[in-house]
XYZ file of C-alpha atoms in Angstrom:
527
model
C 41.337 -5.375 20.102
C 40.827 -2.134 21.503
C 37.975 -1.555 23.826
C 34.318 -0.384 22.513
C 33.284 3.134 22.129
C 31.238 3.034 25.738
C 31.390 0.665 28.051
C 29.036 -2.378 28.021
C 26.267 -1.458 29.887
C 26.668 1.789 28.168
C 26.390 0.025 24.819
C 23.558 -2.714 25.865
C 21.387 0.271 26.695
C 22.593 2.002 23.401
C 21.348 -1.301 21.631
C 17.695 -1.517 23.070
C 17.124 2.260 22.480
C 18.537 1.379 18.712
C 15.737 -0.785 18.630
C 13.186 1.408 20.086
C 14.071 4.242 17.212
C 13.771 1.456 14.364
C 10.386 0.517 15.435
C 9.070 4.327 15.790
C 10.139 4.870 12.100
C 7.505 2.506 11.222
C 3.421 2.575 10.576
C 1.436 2.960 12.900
C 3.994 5.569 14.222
C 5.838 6.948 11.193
C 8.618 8.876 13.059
C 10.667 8.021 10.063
C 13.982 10.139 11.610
C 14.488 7.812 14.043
C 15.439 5.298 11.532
C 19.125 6.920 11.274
C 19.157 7.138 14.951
C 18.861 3.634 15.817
C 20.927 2.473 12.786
C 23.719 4.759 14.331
C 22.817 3.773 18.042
C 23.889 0.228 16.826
C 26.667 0.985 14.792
C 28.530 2.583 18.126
C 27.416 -0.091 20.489
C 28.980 -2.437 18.189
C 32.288 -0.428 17.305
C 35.155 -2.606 18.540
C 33.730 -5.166 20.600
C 34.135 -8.822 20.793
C 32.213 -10.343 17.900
C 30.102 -12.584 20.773
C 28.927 -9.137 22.547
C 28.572 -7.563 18.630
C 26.220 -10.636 17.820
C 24.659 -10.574 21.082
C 24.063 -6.483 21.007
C 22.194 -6.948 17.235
C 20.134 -9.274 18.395
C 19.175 -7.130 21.411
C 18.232 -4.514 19.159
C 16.537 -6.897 16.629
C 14.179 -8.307 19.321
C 13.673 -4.735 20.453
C 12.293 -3.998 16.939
C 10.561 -6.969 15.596
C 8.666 -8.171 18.851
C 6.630 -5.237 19.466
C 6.469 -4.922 15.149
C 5.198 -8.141 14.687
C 3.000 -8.514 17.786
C -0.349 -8.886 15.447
C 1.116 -12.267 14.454
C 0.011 -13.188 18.034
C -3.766 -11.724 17.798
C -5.524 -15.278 17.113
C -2.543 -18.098 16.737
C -1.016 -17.510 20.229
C 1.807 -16.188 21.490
C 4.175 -19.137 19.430
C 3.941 -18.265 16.230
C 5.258 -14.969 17.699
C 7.994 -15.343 19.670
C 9.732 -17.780 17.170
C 9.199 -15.596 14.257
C 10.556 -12.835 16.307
C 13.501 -14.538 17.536
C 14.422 -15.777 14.071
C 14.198 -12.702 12.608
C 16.589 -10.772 15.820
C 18.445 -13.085 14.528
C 19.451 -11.546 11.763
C 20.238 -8.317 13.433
C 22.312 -10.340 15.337
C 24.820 -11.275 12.262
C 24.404 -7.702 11.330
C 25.541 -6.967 14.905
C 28.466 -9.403 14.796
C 29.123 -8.164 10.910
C 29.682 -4.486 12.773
C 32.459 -5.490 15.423
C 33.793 -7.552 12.965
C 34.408 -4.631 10.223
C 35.965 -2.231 13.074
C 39.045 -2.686 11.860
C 38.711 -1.584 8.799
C 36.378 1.634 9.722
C 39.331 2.232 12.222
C 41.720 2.649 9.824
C 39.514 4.447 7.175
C 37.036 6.481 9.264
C 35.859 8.112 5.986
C 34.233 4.359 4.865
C 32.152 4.490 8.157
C 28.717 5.707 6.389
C 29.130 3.846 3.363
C 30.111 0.340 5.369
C 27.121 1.093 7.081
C 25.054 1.018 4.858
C 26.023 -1.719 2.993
C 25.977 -4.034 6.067
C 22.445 -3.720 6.825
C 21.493 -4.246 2.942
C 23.582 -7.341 2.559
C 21.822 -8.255 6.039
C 18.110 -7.340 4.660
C 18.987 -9.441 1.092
C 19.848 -12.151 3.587
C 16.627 -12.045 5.328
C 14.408 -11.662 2.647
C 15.484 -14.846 1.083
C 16.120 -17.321 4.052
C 14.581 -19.503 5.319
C 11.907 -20.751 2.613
C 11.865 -17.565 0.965
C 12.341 -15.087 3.374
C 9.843 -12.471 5.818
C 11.187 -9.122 4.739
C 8.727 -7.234 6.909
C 10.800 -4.332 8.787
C 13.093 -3.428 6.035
C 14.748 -0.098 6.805
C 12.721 1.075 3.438
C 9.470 0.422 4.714
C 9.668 2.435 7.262
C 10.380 5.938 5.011
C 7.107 5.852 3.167
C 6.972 9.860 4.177
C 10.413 10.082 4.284
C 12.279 12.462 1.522
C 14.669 9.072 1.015
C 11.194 7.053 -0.736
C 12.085 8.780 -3.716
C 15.441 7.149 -4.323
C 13.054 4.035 -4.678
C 12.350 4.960 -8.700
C 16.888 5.003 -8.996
C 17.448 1.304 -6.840
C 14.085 0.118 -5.068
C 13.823 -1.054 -1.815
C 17.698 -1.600 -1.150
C 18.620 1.779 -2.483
C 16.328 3.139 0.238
C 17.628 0.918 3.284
C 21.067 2.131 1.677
C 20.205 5.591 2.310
C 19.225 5.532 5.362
C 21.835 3.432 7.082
C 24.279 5.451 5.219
C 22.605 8.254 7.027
C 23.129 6.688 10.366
C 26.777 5.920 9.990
C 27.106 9.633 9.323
C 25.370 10.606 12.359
C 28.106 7.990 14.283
C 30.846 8.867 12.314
C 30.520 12.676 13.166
C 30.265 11.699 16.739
C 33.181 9.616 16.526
C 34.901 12.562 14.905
C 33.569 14.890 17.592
C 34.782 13.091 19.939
C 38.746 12.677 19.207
C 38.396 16.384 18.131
C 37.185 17.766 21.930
C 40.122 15.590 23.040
C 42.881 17.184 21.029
C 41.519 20.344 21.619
C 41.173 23.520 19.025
C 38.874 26.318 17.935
C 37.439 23.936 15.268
C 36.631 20.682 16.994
C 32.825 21.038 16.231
C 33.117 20.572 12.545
C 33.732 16.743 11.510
C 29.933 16.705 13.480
C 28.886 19.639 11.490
C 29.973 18.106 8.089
C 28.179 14.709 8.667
C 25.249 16.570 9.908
C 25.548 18.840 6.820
C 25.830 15.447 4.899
C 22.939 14.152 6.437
C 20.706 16.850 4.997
C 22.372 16.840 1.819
C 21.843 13.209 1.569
C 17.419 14.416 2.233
C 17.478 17.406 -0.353
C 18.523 14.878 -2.507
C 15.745 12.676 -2.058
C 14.190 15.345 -3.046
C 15.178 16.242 -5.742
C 15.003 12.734 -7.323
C 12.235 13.006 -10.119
C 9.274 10.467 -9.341
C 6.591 9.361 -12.247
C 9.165 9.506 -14.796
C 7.048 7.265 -17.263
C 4.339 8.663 -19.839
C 0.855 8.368 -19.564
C -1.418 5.850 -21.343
C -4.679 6.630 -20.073
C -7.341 6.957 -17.274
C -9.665 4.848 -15.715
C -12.067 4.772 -12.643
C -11.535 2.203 -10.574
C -13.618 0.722 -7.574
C -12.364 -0.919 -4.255
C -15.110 -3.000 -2.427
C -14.253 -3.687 1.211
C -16.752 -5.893 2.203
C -15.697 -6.536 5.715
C -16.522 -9.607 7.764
C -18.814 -10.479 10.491
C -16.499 -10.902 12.731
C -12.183 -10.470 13.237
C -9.766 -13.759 13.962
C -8.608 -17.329 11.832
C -12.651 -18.209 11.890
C -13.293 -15.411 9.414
C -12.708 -18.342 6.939
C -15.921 -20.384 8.708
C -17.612 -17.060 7.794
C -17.252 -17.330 4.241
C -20.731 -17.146 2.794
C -21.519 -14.122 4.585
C -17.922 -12.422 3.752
C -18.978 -13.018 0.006
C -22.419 -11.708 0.341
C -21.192 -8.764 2.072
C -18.609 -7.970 -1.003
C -21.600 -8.930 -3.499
C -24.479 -6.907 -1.296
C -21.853 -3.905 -1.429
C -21.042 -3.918 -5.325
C -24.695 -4.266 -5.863
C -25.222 -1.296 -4.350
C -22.755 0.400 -5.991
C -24.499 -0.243 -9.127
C -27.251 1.262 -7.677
C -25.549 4.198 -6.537
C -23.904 4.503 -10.248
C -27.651 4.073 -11.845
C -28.653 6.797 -9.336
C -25.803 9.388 -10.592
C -24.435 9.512 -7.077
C -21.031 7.650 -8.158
C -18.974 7.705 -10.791
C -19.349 4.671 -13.018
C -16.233 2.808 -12.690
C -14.355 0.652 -15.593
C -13.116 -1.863 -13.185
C -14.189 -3.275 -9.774
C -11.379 -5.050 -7.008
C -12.461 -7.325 -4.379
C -9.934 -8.297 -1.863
C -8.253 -11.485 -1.201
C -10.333 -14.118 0.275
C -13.743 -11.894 -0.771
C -14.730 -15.622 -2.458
C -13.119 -18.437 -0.012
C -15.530 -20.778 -1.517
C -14.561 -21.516 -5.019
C -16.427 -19.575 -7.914
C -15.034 -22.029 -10.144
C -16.666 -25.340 -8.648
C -19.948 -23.731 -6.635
C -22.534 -23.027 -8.677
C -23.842 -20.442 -6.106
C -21.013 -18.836 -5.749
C -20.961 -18.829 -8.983
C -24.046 -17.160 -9.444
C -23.723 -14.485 -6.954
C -20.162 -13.309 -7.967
C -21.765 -12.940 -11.226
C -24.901 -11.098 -10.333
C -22.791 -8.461 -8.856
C -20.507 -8.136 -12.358
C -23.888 -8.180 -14.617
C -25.538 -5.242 -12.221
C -22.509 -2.972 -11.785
C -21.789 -3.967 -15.264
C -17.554 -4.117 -15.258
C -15.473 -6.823 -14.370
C -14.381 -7.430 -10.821
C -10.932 -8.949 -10.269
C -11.877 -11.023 -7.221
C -9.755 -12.815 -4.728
C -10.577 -16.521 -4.313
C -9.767 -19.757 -2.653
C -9.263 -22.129 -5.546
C -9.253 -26.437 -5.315
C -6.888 -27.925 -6.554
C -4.427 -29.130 -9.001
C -4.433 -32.425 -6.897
C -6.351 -33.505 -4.579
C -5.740 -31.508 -0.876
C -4.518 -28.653 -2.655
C -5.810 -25.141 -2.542
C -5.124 -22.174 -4.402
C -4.671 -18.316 -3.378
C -5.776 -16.635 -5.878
C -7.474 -13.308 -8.243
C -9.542 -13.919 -11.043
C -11.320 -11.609 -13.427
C -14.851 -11.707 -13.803
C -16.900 -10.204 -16.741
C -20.363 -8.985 -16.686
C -22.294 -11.608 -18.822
C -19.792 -14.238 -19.261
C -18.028 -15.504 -15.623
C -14.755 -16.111 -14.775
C -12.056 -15.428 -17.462
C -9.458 -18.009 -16.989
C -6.927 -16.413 -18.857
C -6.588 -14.018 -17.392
C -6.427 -15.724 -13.528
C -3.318 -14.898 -11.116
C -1.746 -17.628 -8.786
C -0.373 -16.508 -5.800
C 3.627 -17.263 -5.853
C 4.715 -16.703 -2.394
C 2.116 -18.347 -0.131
C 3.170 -17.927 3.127
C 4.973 -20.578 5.215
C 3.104 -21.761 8.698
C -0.256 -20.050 7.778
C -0.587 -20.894 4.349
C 1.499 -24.286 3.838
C 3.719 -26.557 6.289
C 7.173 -27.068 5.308
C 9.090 -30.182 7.185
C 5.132 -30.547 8.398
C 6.257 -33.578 10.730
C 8.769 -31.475 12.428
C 6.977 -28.847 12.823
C 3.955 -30.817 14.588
C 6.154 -31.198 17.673
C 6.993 -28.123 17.769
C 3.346 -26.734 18.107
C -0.149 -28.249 17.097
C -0.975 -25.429 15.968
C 0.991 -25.853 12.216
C -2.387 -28.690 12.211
C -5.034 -25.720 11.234
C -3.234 -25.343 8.115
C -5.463 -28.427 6.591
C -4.554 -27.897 2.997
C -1.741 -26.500 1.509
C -1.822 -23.672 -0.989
C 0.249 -24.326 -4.009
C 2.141 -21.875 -5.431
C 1.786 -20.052 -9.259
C 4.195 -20.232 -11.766
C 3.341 -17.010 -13.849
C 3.757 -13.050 -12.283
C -0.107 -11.565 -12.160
C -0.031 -9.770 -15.023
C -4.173 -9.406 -15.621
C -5.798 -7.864 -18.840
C -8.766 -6.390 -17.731
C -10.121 -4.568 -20.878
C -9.891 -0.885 -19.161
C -6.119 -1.238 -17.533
C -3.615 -4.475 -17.569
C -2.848 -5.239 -14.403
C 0.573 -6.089 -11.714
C -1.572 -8.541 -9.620
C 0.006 -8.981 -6.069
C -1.486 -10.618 -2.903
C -1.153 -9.659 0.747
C 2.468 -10.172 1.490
C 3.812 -10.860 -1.851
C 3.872 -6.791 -1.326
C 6.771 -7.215 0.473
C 9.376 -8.821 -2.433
C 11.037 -7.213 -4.691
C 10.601 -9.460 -7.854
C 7.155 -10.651 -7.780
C 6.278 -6.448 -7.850
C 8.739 -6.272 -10.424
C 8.125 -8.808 -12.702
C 4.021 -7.964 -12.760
C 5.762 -4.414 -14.582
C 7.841 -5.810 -16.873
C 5.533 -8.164 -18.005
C 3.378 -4.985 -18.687
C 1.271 -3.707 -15.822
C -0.271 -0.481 -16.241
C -1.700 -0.396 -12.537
C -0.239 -2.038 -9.581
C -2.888 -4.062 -7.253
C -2.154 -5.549 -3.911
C -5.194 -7.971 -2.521
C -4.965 -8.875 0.725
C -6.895 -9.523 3.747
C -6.244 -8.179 7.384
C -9.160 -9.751 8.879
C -6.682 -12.052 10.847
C -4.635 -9.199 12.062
C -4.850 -5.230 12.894
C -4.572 -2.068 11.261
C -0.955 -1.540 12.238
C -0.349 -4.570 9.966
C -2.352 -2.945 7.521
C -0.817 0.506 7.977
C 2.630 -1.597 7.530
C 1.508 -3.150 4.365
C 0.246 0.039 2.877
C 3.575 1.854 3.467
C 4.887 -0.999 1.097
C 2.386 -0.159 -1.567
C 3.665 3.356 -1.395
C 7.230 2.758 -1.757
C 6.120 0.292 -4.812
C 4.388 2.978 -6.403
C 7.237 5.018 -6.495
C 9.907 2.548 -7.300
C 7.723 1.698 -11.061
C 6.268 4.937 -11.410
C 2.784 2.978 -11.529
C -0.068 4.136 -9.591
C -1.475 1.433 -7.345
C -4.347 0.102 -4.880
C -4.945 -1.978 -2.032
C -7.813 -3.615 -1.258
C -8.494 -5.300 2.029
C -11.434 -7.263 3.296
C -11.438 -4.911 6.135
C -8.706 -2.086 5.782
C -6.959 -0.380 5.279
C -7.759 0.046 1.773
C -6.706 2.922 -0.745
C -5.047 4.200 -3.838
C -1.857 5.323 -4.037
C -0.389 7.603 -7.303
C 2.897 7.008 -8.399
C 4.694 9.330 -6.360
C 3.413 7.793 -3.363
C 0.252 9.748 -2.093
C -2.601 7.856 -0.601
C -5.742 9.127 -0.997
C -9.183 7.897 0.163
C -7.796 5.511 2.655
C -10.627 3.355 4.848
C -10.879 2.856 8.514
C -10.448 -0.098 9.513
C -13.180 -3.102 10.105
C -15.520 -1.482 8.352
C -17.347 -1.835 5.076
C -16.397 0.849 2.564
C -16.544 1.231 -1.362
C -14.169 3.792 -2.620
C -14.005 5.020 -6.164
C -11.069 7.083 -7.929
C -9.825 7.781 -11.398
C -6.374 6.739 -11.716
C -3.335 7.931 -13.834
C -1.668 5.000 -15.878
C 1.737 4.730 -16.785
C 3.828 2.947 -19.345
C 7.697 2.431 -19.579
C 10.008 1.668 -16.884
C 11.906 3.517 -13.918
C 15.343 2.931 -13.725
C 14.631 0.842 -10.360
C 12.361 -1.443 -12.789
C 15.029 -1.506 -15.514
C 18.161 -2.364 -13.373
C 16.209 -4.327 -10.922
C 17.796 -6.354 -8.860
C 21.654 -5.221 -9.430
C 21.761 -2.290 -7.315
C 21.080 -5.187 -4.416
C 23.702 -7.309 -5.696
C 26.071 -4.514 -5.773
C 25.355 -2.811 -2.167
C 25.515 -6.808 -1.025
C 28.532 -7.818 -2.881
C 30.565 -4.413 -1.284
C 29.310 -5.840 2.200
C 31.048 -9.068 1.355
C 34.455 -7.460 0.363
C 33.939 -5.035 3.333
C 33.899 -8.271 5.600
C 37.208 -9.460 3.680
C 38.936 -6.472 4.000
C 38.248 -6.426 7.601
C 40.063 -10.049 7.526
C 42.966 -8.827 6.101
C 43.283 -6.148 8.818
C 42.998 -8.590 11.450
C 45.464 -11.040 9.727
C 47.798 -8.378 9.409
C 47.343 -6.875 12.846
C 47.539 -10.092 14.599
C 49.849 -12.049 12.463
C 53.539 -12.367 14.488
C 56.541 -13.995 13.091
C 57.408 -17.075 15.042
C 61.157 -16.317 17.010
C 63.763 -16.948 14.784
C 61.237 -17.887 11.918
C 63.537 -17.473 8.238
C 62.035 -14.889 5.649
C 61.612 -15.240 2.632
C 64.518 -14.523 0.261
């Protein structure tokens, strides 16, 4: 094998830079350019080494990105939690790494396929990652970070893979014109700047057409006003939960007064009210008071509130993540109730629970595991129908998806960040933007303590709240009906981008066989 673009130490450096870039692209920073960078930092520090120092460079680069991106997990669990999830998900970038040297081969011989192998690497590495292990973590996808990016267009054509696509495909450009570059200077000429001017050309070809991409390509339906009540909580960290009477009485004292505010002509009067995740962690449904209270605040603002509640049950020990809509005059509407389908592993139930006691104690202040809904939260509200997600369920592709093909006119993300900080919240947001864009559906998030805000359907945010703060914001919305292409195609552009990783991996293997395959000494032919 012939030796790596830069030597080692060269390419080590290259590696943790690669990962510095990555992590600037994303909230709370935004420097979405860098995302190319580092994608193309990696790509060259990988080029044609040994697949042990390709592995071992990715996952350089992935710990480099994901500890300093995930560092809220450590705010009130310890530093644990932390490391591990940031080591597993390096990880990752580590077969991504080792996926690079691997395919160097096959880039050598066709330097034109550099961009494109590129980019399908790291989406058949992200597809990877968002499914494995029990169900994935797909927080740091390349697409999350481009929520003012040009590229968050291409969202409505493929989603969140058509994004990553672009942009990696944009960073094996930026390498591939240096590579070019490069062999040019060497042999000389008047014209050895322009392989780096094409792929930079290509580059901002690849951005215009972002933007050109049409967004909000589905008709209207309607309007309607909607409220967001971010209640806050007394105080930040796990015990918000010990809190939980005064968390709902600051969501109920808040809507209350918004119905005061409305009577006074000061506020719009809005058709629908949304409470965040965990603004009822005592159950409506069994508590009589709670009960009561959730349903004073419906009867004086006088529209139903979809509120997010802890639920008991089915069995016994079980719990329940959930929203449920409740109507002025007549309490919860259990028909129309969403189940959370992704609850969270390690903070919200304890898979292989006995194992994972001796790894920490700390798995032990999950006391009851929440069960998980079989239905998408699709929730008929009277003024709008509903795509019902919670906190990270964001993050995945399907459960977004199937809330709009089951017919939601407005996309809703509960969540609560009371455990975290706003750059979590900033991250999550960034996901409702790309969402919005990918179904052409304007949507909200609502957080206990921000950041909360609406988003329109080409990705615009607009009254966004500080955060840890109580704050009632009130917009009229745009809805939509009908379906992107993203929505319509769903997951096959994924499958696709994936399935060309797979037979870029093979072809590699051929390459190898054939460069390394030698006839034994006298060995007969065949006839």
């Amino acid at each position: 094998m012939p030796a790596g673009l830069v030597r080692l130490p060269v390419a080590v450096a290259m590696a943790v830079v690669a990962g510095l870039a990555l992590l600037l692209a994303f909230p709370p920073y935004g420097w979405w350019p860098l995302a190319p960078v580092g994608v193309a930092l990696l790509a060259a520090a990988t080029h044609r080494r040994r697949l042990r120092a390709g592995a071992g460079l990715g996952f350089l680069t992935g710990l480099t990105l994901f500890a300093p991106l995930l560092a809220w997990t450590n705010l009130h669990t310890g530093y644990l939690p932390w490391v591990l999830l940031s080591l597993l998900q390096a990880g990752y970038l580590a077969v991504l790494g080792l996926a690079s040297a691997w395919v160097s081969p096959l880039v050598d011989r066709f330097p034109a396929m550099w961009p494109a192998v590129t980019g399908v690497l790291w989406v058949g590495q992200e597809a990877l990652r968002d499914r494995t292990p029990f169900g994935g973590f797909p927080w740091g996808r390349l697409a999350f970070g481009q929520d003012d990016s040009p590229l968050l267009r291409l969202a409505a054509l493929g989603g969140a893979p058509l994004v990553t696509f672009a942009v990696a495909l944009a960073g094996g450009a930026l390498v591939a014109g240096a590579w070019w570059t490069v062999r040019a200077r060497r042999g000389g000429g008047a014209r050895r700047w322009a392989p780096a001017a094409g792929c930079a050309a290509a580059v901002l070809l690849l951005l215009a057409g972002g933007l050109l991409v049409p967004v909000s390509t589905t008709r209207d339906a309607a309007g309607v006003t909607v409220a967001i009540v971010q209640g806050n909580v007394p105080r930040l960290g796990l015990d918000f939960n010990a809190q939980r009477q005064a968390v709902l009485d600051n969501h109920v004292e808040a809507t209350i007064a918004l119905a005061g505010e409305v009577a006074a002509g000061t506020r719009p009067r809005p058709d629908l009210v949304v409470w965040p995740e965990n603004s009822s962690d005592i159950d409506p449904l069994r508590n009589p008071s709670a009960g009561a209270r959730i349903s004073a605040a419906a009867d004086a603002v006088g529209v139903p509130i979809l509120v997010g509640a802890v639920l008991r049950g089915p069995e016994r020990g079980q719990v329940r993540n959930a929203g449920v809509l409740w109507r002025p005059g007549s309490g919860a509407d259990l028909e129309q109730l969403y189940v959370k389908r992704h609850p969270v592993p390690f903070a919200e139930y304890v898979p292989l629970r006995r194992i994972a006691r001796m790894v920490s104690d700390q798995v032990d202040r999950v006391r009851a595991d929440f069960v998980a809904g079989a239905e998408p939260g699709v929730i008929d509200s009277g003024p709008a129908v509903l795509g019902d997600v919670i906190c990270f369920e964001v993050a995945y592709d399907g459960l977004v998806r199937d809330t709009v093909v089951g017919g939601a006119q407005l996309l809703v993300v509960q969540t609560n960040n009371a455990t975290f900080d706003e750059a979590e919240a900033r991250q999550q947001l960034a996901m409702v933007r790309l969402r919005a864009v990918e179904h052409g559906r304007a949507a909200l998030m609502a957080s206990t303590v921000g950041v909360s805000g609406f988003v329109t359907p080409d990705g615009r945010v607009s009254d966004a709240t500080g955060f840890n703060t109580r704050a009632v914001v009130v917009r009229q919305l745009r809805l939509t009906e009908g379906r992107t292409l993203a929505t319509r195609v769903g997951v096959l552009p994924e499958v696709v981008l994936a399935g060309l990783a797979v037979a870029a991996v093979v072809g590699a293997a051929v390459l190898r066989r054939r460069r390394d395959g030698r006839p034994e000494p006298g060995a007969a032919h065949p006839g």
